[in-house]
Amino acid sequence: MGHRIDDAELRRRAIAGLRDEVEAFGSGHPDSRLIHRDGLLASLTPASPRRSLFNSVYYEDPEVLRAELDALAEDYESAGVAAWTVWVPDEDRATAELLASRGHQLDAEPRAMAVDLADLAPVPSPPEGVEAGEGEPAIAAELNDRAYGYGPDAFRAALGGETALRWQVAYRDD
C-alpha cells in the first residue's frame, strides 16, 4: 500500500483543484476567457451572466485578490456579467469579511470533496443493459441544466464546448 495522505494535505489538494475547475469554466465557450494575474485565476463567461459558478475567481494569496478586486469587478461588469464569485477557503475569514464589506453576498457554502484513492471503493458493475463511457460535453451540460432546473444560460452556455473536463455517463440503448 502507498503513502497515506493526511486530512490537511487532502484538503489542500481539494482547494488547489478549484484552479482547474475555474480554468475549465473559462474555456468552455468561444466567448469565455481566463483572467491571469499573479497568484489569481478568474473565469469570465459572458454567455452565462447570472451564474457565478461559471464566473469565478481562485486565488492563492489574499493580498493579490485584495489588490485586484476593483479590476476584476470592472472586467465582469464590462462583459455584462451580473454574478461572479470568489472561492474562499474556510480558514480565510479576513477575505470573506472583505468581500462582504464590498457588497458581495454569500450565495453558497460548498464543501471541499476529496478522498484518498486508497479509500476509494472499486467501481461497481453497471446494471444489465447499461454501459459506461465518455459523454458528449453538450449532452452532459444539458443534462446538468435539466437536473438543476436551469435554462440554457448555465451549463450549456459555459461547458457545452471542449474543456479539460471529461464527462462520464451511463448509456442504455444508445
Coordinates of C-alpha atoms in Angstrom, one line a residue:
M1 CA 0.0 0.0 0.0
G2 CA 1.2 3.5 -0.8
H3 CA 1.7 6.5 1.4
R4 CA -1.4 7.7 3.2
I5 CA -2.4 11.4 2.8
D6 CA -3.4 13.2 6.0
D7 CA -6.6 15.3 6.1
A8 CA -4.8 18.6 5.9
E9 CA -3.0 17.6 2.7
L10 CA -6.1 16.1 1.2
R11 CA -8.0 19.4 1.9
R12 CA -5.1 21.5 0.4
R13 CA -5.3 19.4 -2.8
A14 CA -9.1 19.7 -3.0
I15 CA -8.8 23.5 -2.7
A16 CA -6.0 23.6 -5.2
G17 CA -8.2 21.6 -7.6
L18 CA -10.5 24.6 -7.8
R19 CA -8.0 26.3 -10.0
D20 CA -8.5 23.6 -12.6
E21 CA -12.3 24.0 -12.3
V22 CA -12.0 27.7 -12.8
E23 CA -9.8 27.1 -15.8
A24 CA -12.5 24.8 -17.3
F25 CA -15.2 27.3 -16.7
G26 CA -13.3 30.0 -18.5
S27 CA -12.6 27.9 -21.6
G28 CA -15.8 26.1 -22.4
H29 CA -17.5 28.7 -24.6
P30 CA -16.0 30.7 -27.5
D31 CA -16.7 34.0 -25.8
S32 CA -15.3 32.9 -22.4
R33 CA -11.9 33.9 -21.3
L34 CA -9.5 33.5 -18.4
I35 CA -8.0 36.3 -16.4
H36 CA -4.5 35.5 -15.2
R37 CA -3.0 37.7 -12.5
D38 CA -0.1 37.0 -10.1
G39 CA -1.4 34.1 -8.0
L40 CA -5.0 34.5 -9.2
L41 CA -7.1 33.0 -11.9
A42 CA -10.6 34.0 -12.9
S43 CA -13.1 32.7 -15.4
L44 CA -15.2 35.1 -17.3
T45 CA -18.2 33.6 -19.1
P46 CA -20.5 36.2 -20.7
A47 CA -22.8 33.5 -22.1
S48 CA -23.7 32.7 -18.5
P49 CA -24.0 36.2 -16.9
R50 CA -26.2 35.2 -14.0
R51 CA -24.4 32.1 -12.8
S52 CA -21.5 32.9 -10.5
L53 CA -20.2 29.3 -10.7
F54 CA -19.0 29.9 -14.3
N55 CA -17.7 33.4 -13.4
S56 CA -15.5 32.7 -10.5
V57 CA -12.1 33.5 -9.0
Y58 CA -9.5 31.3 -7.5
Y59 CA -6.7 32.9 -5.5
E60 CA -3.6 31.8 -3.7
D61 CA -2.6 35.0 -2.0
P62 CA -5.4 37.1 -0.3
E63 CA -3.3 40.2 -0.7
V64 CA -3.3 39.7 -4.5
L65 CA -7.0 39.3 -4.5
R66 CA -7.4 42.4 -2.4
A67 CA -5.3 44.4 -4.9
E68 CA -7.2 43.1 -7.9
L69 CA -10.8 43.3 -6.7
D70 CA -11.6 46.6 -8.4
A71 CA -10.0 45.4 -11.7
L72 CA -11.9 42.1 -11.5
A73 CA -15.2 43.9 -10.9
E74 CA -14.5 46.1 -14.0
D75 CA -13.8 43.1 -16.1
Y76 CA -17.0 41.3 -15.1
E77 CA -19.1 44.5 -15.5
S78 CA -17.7 45.3 -18.9
A79 CA -18.5 41.8 -20.1
G80 CA -22.1 42.1 -18.8
V81 CA -21.7 39.5 -16.1
A82 CA -24.1 40.2 -13.2
A83 CA -23.0 37.4 -10.9
W84 CA -19.4 36.3 -10.0
T85 CA -17.9 34.6 -7.0
V86 CA -14.6 34.2 -5.2
W87 CA -13.7 30.7 -3.9
V88 CA -12.7 31.5 -0.3
P89 CA -11.3 28.7 1.9
D90 CA -13.0 28.3 5.3
E91 CA -10.0 29.5 7.2
D92 CA -9.6 32.8 5.3
R93 CA -12.2 34.8 7.2
A94 CA -10.5 38.1 6.5
T95 CA -11.1 37.7 2.8
A96 CA -14.7 36.7 3.4
E97 CA -15.2 39.8 5.5
L98 CA -13.5 42.0 2.9
L99 CA -15.8 40.7 0.2
A100 CA -18.9 41.2 2.4
S101 CA -17.8 44.8 3.1
R102 CA -17.5 45.3 -0.7
G103 CA -21.1 44.2 -1.2
H104 CA -20.5 40.5 -2.2
Q105 CA -23.2 38.2 -1.0
L106 CA -22.5 34.6 0.1
D107 CA -24.5 32.5 -2.4
A108 CA -23.4 29.0 -1.4
E109 CA -21.3 27.1 1.1
P110 CA -20.0 24.2 -0.9
R111 CA -17.7 21.7 0.9
A112 CA -14.4 20.5 -0.4
M113 CA -14.7 17.0 -1.6
A114 CA -11.7 14.7 -1.7
V115 CA -10.8 11.1 -1.0
D116 CA -7.6 9.2 -0.6
L117 CA -7.6 6.8 -3.5
A118 CA -6.6 4.0 -1.1
D119 CA -10.1 4.5 0.5
L120 CA -12.0 4.5 -2.8
A121 CA -14.2 1.5 -3.3
P122 CA -14.0 -0.3 -6.6
V123 CA -16.3 0.8 -9.3
P124 CA -19.4 -1.4 -9.2
S125 CA -20.5 -3.1 -12.3
P126 CA -23.3 -1.3 -14.2
P127 CA -26.8 -2.7 -14.2
E128 CA -27.6 -5.0 -17.1
G129 CA -28.2 -3.1 -20.3
V130 CA -26.3 0.0 -19.1
E131 CA -22.9 0.8 -20.5
A132 CA -20.5 3.4 -19.0
G133 CA -18.5 5.7 -21.3
E134 CA -17.3 9.2 -22.0
G135 CA -20.1 11.6 -22.7
E136 CA -20.5 14.4 -25.2
P137 CA -20.0 17.8 -23.5
A138 CA -23.1 19.4 -24.9
I139 CA -25.3 16.5 -23.8
A140 CA -23.8 16.2 -20.3
A141 CA -24.1 20.0 -19.9
E142 CA -27.8 19.9 -21.0
L143 CA -28.5 17.1 -18.5
N144 CA -26.9 19.1 -15.7
D145 CA -29.1 22.1 -16.6
R146 CA -32.2 19.9 -16.6
A147 CA -31.2 18.3 -13.3
Y148 CA -30.8 21.7 -11.6
G149 CA -33.8 23.3 -13.3
Y150 CA -31.5 25.8 -15.2
G151 CA -32.2 27.4 -18.6
P152 CA -29.7 27.4 -21.5
D153 CA -27.6 30.1 -19.9
A154 CA -25.9 27.8 -17.4
F155 CA -24.0 24.5 -18.0
R156 CA -24.9 24.5 -21.8
A157 CA -23.6 28.0 -22.2
A158 CA -20.5 27.6 -20.1
L159 CA -19.4 24.0 -20.6
G160 CA -21.1 22.8 -23.8
G161 CA -17.8 23.0 -25.8
E162 CA -14.4 21.4 -25.3
T163 CA -12.7 21.8 -22.0
A164 CA -10.3 19.8 -19.9
L165 CA -13.3 18.2 -18.2
R166 CA -14.2 14.7 -19.2
W167 CA -17.8 13.7 -18.7
Q168 CA -18.6 10.1 -17.6
V169 CA -22.0 8.9 -18.5
A170 CA -24.2 5.8 -18.5
Y171 CA -25.8 4.7 -21.7
R172 CA -28.8 2.5 -22.2
D173 CA -30.0 1.6 -25.6
D174 CA -27.6 4.1 -27.1

